[in-house]
Short mmCIF file of C-alpha atoms in Angstrom, two decimals:
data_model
loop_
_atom_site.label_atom_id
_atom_site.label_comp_id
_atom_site.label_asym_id
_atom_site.label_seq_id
_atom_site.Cartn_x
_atom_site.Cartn_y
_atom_site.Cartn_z
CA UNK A 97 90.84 2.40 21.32
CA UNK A 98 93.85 1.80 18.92
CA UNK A 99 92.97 1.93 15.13
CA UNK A 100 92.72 -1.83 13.75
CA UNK A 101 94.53 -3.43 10.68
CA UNK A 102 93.30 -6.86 8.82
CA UNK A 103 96.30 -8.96 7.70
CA UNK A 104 95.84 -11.88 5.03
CA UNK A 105 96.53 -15.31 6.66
CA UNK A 106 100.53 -14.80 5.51
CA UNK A 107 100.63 -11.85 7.25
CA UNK A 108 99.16 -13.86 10.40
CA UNK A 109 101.42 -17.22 9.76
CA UNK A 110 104.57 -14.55 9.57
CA UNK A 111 103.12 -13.08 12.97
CA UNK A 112 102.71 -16.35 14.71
CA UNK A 113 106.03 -17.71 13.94
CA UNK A 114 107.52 -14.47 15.59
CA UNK A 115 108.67 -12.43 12.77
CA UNK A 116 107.96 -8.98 13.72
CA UNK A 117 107.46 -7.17 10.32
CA UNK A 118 104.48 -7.10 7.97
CA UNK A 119 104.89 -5.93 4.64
CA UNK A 120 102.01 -3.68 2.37
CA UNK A 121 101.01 -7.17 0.77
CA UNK A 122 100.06 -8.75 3.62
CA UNK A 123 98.07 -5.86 5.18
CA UNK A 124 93.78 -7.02 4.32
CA UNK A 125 92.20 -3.34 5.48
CA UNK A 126 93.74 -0.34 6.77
CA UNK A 127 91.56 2.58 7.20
CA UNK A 128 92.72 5.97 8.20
CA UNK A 129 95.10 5.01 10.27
CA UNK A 130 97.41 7.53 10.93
CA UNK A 131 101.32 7.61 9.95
CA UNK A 132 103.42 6.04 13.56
CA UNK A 133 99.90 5.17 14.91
CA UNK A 134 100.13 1.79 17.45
CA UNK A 135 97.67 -0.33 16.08
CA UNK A 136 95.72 -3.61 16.48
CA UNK A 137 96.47 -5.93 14.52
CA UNK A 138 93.89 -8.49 13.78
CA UNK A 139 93.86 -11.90 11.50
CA UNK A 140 91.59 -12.72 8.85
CA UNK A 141 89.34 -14.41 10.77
CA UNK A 142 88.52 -11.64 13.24
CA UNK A 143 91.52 -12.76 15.92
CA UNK A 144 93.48 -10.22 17.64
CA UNK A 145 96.86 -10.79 16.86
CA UNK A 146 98.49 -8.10 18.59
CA UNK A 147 99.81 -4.76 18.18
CA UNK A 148 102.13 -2.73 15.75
CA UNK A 149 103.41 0.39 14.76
CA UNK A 150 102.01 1.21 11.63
CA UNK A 151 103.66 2.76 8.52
CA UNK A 152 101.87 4.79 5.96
CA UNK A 153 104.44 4.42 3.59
CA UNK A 154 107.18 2.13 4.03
CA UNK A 155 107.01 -1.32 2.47
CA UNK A 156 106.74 -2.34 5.47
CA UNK A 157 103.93 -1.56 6.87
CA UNK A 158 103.58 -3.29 10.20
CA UNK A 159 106.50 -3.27 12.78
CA UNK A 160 104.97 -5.49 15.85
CA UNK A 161 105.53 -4.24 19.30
CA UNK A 162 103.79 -7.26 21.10
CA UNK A 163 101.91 -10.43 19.81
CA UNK A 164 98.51 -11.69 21.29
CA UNK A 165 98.38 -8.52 23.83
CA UNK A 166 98.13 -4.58 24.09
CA UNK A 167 100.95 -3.50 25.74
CA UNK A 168 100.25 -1.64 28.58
CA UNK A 169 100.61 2.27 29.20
CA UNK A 170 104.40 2.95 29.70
CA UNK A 171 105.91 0.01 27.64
CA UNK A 172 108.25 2.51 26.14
CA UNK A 173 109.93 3.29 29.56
CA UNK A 174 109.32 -0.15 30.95
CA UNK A 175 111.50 -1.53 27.55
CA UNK A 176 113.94 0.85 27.65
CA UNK A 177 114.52 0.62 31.19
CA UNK A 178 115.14 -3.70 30.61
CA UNK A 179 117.73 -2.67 27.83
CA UNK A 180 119.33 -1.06 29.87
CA UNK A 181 120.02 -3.31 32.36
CA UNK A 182 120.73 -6.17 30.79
CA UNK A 183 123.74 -3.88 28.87
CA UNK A 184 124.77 -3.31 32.80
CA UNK A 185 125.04 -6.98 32.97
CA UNK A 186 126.45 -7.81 29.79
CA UNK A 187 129.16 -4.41 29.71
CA UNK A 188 129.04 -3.16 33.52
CA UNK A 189 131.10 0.20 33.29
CA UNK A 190 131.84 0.24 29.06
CA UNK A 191 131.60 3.85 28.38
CA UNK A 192 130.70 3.06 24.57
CA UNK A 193 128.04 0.93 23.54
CA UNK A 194 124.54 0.41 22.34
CA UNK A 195 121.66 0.41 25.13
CA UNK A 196 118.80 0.12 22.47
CA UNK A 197 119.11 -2.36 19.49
CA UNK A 198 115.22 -2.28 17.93
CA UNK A 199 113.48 -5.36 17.34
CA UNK A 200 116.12 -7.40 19.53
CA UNK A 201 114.83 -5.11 22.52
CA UNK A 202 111.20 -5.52 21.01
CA UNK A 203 111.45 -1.70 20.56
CA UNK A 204 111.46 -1.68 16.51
CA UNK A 205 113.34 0.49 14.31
CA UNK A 206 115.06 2.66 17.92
CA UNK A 207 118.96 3.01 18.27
CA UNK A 208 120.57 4.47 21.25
CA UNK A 209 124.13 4.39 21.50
CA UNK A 210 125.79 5.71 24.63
CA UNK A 211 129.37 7.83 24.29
CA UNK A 212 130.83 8.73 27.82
CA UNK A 213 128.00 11.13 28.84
CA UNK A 214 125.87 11.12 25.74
CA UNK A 215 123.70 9.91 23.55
CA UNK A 216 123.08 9.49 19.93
CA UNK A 217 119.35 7.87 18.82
CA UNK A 218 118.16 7.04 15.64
CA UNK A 219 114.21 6.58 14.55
CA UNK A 220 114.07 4.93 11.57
CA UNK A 221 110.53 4.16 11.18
CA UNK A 222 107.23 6.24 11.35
CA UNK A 223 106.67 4.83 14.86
CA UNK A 224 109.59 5.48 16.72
CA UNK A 225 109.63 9.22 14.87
CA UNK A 226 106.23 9.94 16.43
CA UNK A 227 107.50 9.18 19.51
CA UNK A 228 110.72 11.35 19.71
CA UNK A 229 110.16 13.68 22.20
CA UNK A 230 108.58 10.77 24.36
CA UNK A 231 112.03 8.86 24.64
CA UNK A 232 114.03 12.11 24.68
CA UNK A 233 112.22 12.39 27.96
CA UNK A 234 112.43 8.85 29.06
CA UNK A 235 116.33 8.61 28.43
CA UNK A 236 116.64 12.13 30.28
CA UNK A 237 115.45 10.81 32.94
CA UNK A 238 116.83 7.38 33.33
CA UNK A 239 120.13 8.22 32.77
CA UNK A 240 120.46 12.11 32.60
CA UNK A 241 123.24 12.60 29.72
CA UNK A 242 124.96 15.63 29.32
CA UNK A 243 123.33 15.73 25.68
CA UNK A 244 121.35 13.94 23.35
CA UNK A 245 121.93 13.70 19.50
CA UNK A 246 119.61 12.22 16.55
CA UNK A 247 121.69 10.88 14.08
CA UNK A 248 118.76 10.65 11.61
CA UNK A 249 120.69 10.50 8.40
CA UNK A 250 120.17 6.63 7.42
CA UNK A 251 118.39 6.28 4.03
CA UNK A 252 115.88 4.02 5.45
CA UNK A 253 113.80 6.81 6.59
CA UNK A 254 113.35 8.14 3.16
CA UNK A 255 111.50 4.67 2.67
CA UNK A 256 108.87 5.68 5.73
CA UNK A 257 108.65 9.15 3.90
CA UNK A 258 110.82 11.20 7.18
CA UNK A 259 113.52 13.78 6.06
CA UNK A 260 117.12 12.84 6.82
CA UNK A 261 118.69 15.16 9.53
CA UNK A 262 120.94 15.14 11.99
CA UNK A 263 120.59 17.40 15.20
CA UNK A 264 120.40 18.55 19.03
CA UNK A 265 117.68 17.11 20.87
CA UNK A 266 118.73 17.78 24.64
CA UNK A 267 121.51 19.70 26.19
CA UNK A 268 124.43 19.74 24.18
CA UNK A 269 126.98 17.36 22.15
CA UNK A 270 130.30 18.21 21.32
CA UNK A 271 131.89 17.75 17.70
CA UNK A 272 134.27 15.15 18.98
CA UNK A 273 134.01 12.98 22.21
CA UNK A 274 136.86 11.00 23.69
CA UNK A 275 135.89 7.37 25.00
CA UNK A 276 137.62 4.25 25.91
CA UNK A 277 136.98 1.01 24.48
CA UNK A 278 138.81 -1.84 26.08
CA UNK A 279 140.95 0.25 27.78
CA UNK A 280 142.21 2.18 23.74
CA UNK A 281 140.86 5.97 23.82
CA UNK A 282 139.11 6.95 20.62
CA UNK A 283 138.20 10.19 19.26
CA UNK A 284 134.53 9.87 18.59
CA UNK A 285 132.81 11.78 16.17
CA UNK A 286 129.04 12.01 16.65
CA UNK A 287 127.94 14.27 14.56
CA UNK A 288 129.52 13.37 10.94
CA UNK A 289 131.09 9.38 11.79
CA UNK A 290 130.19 6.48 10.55
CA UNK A 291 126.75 5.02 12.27
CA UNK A 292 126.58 6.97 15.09
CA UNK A 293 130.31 7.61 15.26
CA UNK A 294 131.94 4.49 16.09
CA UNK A 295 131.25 0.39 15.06
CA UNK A 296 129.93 -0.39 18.47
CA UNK A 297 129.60 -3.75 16.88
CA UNK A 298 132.63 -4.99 16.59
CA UNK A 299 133.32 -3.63 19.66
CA UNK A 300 133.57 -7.46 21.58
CA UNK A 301 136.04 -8.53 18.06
CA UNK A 302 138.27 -5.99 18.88
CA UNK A 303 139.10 -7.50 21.95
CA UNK A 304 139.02 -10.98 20.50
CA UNK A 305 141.62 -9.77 17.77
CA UNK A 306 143.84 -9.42 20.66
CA UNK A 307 144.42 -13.36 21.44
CA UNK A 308 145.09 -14.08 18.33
CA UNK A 309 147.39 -11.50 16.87
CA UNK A 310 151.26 -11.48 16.58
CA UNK A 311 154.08 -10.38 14.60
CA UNK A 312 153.66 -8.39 11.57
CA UNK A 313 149.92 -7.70 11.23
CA UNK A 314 148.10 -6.14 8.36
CA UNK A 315 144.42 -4.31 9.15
CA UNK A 316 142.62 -3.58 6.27
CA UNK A 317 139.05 -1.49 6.09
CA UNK A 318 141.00 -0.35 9.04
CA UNK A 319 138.56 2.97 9.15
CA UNK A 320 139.33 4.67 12.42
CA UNK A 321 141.86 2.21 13.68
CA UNK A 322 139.25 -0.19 15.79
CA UNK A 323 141.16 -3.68 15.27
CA UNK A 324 144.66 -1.68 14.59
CA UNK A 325 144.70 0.14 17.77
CA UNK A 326 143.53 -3.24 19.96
CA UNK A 327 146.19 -5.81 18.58
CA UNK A 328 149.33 -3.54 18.70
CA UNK A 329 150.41 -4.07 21.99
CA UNK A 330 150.50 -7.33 20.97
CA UNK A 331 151.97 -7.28 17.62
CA UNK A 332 155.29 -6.02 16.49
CA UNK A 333 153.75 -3.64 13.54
CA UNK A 334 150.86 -2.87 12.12
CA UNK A 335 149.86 -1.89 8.91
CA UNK A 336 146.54 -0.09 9.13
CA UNK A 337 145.06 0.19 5.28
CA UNK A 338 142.10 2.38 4.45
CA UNK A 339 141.36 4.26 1.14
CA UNK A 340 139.62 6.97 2.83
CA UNK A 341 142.52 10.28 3.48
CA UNK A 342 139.98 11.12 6.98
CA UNK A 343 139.97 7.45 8.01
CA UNK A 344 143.74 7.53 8.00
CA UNK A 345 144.52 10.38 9.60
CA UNK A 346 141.94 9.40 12.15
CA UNK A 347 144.14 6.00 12.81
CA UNK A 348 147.28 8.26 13.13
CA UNK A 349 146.09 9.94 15.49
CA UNK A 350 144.02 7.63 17.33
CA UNK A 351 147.77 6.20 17.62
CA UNK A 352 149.56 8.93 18.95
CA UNK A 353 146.75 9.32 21.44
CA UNK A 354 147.52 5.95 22.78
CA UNK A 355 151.19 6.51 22.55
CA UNK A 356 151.57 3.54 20.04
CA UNK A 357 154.50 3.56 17.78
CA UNK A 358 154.18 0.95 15.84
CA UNK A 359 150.72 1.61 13.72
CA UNK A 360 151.54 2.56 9.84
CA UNK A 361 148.52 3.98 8.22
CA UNK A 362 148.09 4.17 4.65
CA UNK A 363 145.54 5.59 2.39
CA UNK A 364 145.27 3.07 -0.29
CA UNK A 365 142.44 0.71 -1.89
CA UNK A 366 142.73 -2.68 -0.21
CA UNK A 367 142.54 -4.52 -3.08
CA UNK A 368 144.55 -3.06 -4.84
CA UNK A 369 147.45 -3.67 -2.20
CA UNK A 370 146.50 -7.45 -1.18
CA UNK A 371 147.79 -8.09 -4.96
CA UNK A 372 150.89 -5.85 -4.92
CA UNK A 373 151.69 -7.50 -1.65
CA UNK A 374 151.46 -10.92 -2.70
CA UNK A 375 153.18 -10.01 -6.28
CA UNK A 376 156.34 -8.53 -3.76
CA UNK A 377 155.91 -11.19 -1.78
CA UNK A 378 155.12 -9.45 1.41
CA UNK A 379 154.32 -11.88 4.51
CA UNK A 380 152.45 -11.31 7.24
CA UNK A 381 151.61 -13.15 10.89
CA UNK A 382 147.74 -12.00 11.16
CA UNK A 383 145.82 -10.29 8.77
CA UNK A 384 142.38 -8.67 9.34
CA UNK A 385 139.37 -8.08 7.23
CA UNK A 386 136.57 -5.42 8.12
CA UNK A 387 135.08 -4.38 4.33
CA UNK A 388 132.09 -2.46 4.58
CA UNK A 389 128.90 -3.97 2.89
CA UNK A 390 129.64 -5.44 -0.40
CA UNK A 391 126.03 -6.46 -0.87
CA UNK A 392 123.33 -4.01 0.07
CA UNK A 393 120.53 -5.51 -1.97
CA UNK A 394 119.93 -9.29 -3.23
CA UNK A 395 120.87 -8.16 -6.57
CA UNK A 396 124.35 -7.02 -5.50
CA UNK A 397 124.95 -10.78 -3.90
CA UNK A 398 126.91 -12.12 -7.04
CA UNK A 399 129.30 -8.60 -7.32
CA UNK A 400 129.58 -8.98 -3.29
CA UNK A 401 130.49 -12.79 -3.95
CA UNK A 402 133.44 -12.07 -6.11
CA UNK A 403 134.78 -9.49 -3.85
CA UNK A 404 134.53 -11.20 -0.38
CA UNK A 405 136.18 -13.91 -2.31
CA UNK A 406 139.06 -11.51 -3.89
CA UNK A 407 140.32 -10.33 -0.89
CA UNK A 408 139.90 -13.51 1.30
CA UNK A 409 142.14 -15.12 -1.55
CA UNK A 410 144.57 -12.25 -1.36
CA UNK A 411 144.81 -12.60 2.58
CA UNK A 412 145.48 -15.89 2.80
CA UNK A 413 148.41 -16.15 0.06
CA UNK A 414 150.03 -13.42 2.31
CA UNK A 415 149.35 -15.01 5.40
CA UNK A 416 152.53 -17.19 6.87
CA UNK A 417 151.19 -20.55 7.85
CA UNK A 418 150.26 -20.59 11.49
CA UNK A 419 148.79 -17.20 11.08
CA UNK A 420 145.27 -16.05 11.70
CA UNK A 421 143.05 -14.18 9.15
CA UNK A 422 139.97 -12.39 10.98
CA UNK A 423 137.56 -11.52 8.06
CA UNK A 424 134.37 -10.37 8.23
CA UNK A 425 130.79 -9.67 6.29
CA UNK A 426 128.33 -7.17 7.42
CA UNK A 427 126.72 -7.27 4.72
CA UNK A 428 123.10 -9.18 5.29
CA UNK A 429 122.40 -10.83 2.44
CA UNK A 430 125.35 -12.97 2.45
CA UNK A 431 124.35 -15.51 5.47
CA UNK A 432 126.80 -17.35 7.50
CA UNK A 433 126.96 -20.63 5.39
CA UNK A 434 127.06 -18.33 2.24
CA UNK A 435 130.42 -16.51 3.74
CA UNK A 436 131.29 -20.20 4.93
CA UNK A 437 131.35 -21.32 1.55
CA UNK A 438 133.15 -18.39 0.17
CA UNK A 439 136.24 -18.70 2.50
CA UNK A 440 136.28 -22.41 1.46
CA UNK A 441 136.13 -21.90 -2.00
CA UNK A 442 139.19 -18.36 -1.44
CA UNK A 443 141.49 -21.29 0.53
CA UNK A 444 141.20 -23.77 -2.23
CA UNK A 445 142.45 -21.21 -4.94
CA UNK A 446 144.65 -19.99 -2.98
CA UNK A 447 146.28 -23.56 -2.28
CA UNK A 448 145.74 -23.26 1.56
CA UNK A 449 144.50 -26.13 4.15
CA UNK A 450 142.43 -23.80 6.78
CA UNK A 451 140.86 -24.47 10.05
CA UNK A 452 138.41 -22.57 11.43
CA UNK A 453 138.98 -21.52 15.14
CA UNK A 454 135.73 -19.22 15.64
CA UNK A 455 132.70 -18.47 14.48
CA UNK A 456 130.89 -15.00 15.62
CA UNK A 457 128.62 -12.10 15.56
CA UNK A 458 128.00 -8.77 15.86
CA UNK A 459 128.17 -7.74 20.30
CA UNK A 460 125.61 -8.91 22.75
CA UNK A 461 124.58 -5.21 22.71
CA UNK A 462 123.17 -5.81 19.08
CA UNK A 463 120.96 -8.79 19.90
CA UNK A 464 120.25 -11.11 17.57
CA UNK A 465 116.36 -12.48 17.09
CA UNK A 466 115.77 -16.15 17.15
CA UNK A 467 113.73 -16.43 13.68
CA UNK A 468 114.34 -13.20 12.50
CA UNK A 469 117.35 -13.50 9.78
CA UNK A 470 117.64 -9.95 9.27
CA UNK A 471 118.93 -9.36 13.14
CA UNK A 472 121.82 -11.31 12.11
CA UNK A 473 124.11 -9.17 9.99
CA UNK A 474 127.76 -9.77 10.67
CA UNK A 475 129.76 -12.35 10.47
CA UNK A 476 133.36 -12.44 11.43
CA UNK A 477 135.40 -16.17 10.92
CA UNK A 478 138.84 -16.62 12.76
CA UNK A 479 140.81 -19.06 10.77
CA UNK A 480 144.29 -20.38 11.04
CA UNK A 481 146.50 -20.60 8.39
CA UNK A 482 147.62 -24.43 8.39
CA UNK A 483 149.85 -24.45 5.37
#
């Protein structure tokens, strides 16, 4: 029998609205349960709530793998075999994307990303990291890669008291790994790029960026060329801007691999340039926004404010009316309405009347959990430059 766990009555009203985490304050009794153990959870008044992966350590301390239920032997396989297919359904073919996405696959705290012929997992939480070699095996067998990686370097796990690493779990996985994503080869790198190598989640934006983008286009955050790469057969230049010296050379030759001539990448600090080219008064016909996180915590949400706001300003003074800006937030803590209100408020200083044209998210491969906020991470806006 699975050990048992008491939650208060929050802990039970957060379970029965569907949120799938539990934090240390809402845990009643919990004793000797074992670090990763799957666990029965159980309400105040003696009612079986479900069952959990339990953390020793993390602040979370509950991670719910089904409510009002066991789940029955194999749910690991049986899970990861659904994922699977509904990515066949929603990317039949796409050599790069994610087939696990945790709690939106009700497999909590997993990441597998598929490259070409292999994969890179993550398992950020005591539960999932107990279970390694068990979905080593399962992948190995439903899919049989060529290789399978743990990119196990996020800081998270430091939280659930696991060591950071990154390393060979099956067969092998080479340094770099060429893969096509809409139809633009990228050099991959799994074992040192961002995430697991590429941002499989703007993967679906990329292509987007493509009906919208003409004339002279400016990427910044550019980092390995995603949105750059994607609008320049459409556009006729590109200025790919990223302050990182790997980044760029990464976009230049993510370029010449594609045989496009008319990417310019520069190493410079975004900010820095969105002012020099508005001061020159530089012009463009689409300009695209990719930051990474400006607000990693609630108390960075004021600093992250300002910025978002800075460069959103920037864009749109250098944007010809007509043109789009693409921006977008990954960073959690600032919610849609928040990054609504922050594009408003960047139009009206910058004297521009702006229509939005889309609204959207992070791919269908990264599901997104009804009632559970913190599945909902990025935001990208499309908005036209009216004058």
């Amino acid at each position: 029998m699975n050990p048992e766990v008491v939650v208060t009555k929050k802990g039970e009203s957060r379970i029965l609205s569907g949120h799938p985490w539990i934090f240390r304050s809402d845990i009643a009794k919990a004793r000797e349960v074992p670090p990763g153990a799957l666990v029965r959870v159980v309400g105040s008044g003696g009612r079986t709530l479900g069952s959990a992966f339990y953390s020793s350590l993390s602040e979370i301390r509950l991670r719910m793998v089904a409510r009002g239920e066991t789940p029955a032997e194999g749910f690991l396989r049986q899970r990861i075999e659904a994922a699977i297919r509904w990515r066949e359904i929603l990317a039949p073919g796409a050599p790069a994307l994610r087939l696990v996405h945790g709690e939106g696959d009700l497999l909590p705290s997993l990441v597998v990303d598929r490259y070409g012929d292999y994969l890179v997992i993550q398992t950020l939480s005591q539960g999932t990291d107990t279970r390694k070699d068990e979905i080593v095996s399962i992948l190995s067998d439903l899919l049989r890669p060529r290789g399978i990686l743990e990119r196990n370097d996020p800081r998270v796990r430091l939280l659930e008291g696991l060591e950071q690493k990154v390393g060979l779990l099956s067969g092998e996985v080479p340094e770099r790994i060429e893969v096509q994503e809409n139809g633009i080869v990228f050099e991959v790198a799994p074992w040192t790029g961002q995430k697991t190598g590429l941002f499989l989640d703007q993967r679906e934006n990329h292509l987007m960026a493509r009906s919208y983008a003409r004339g002279r286009v400016l990427d910044g955050f550019a980092y390995n060329g995603g949105f750059a790469l994607h609008v320049a057969g459409q556009a006729e230049e590109v200025l790919a801007v990223d302050v990182s010296e790997g980044a760029v050379a990464r976009i230049r030759a993510n370029a010449e691999r594609n045989r496009l001539t008319n990417i310019t990448a520069l190493d410079r600090n975004v900010f820095d340039l969105l002012r020099e080219l508005d001061d020159k008064g530089e012009r463009f016909d689409t300009v695209i926004l990719d930051p990474p996180a400006f607000a990693k915590s609630k108390d960075a949400v004021e600093k992250a404010w300002r910025g978002y706001k800075e460069i959103n300003l920037r864009a749109l003074k250098i944007l010809r009316p007509g043109g789009c800006l693409i921006t977008c937030s990954c960073s959690y803590h600032i919610h849609e309405a928040d990054f609504e209100d922050i594009l408003a408020s960047a139009a009206a200083d910058a004297g521009a009347t702006v229509s939005v044209v889309e609204k959207r998210r992070q791919a269908r491969d990264h599901p997104v959990v009804l009632g559970v906020p913190e599945t909902y991470y990025l935001k990208c806006f499309v908005l036209r430059k009216l004058a």
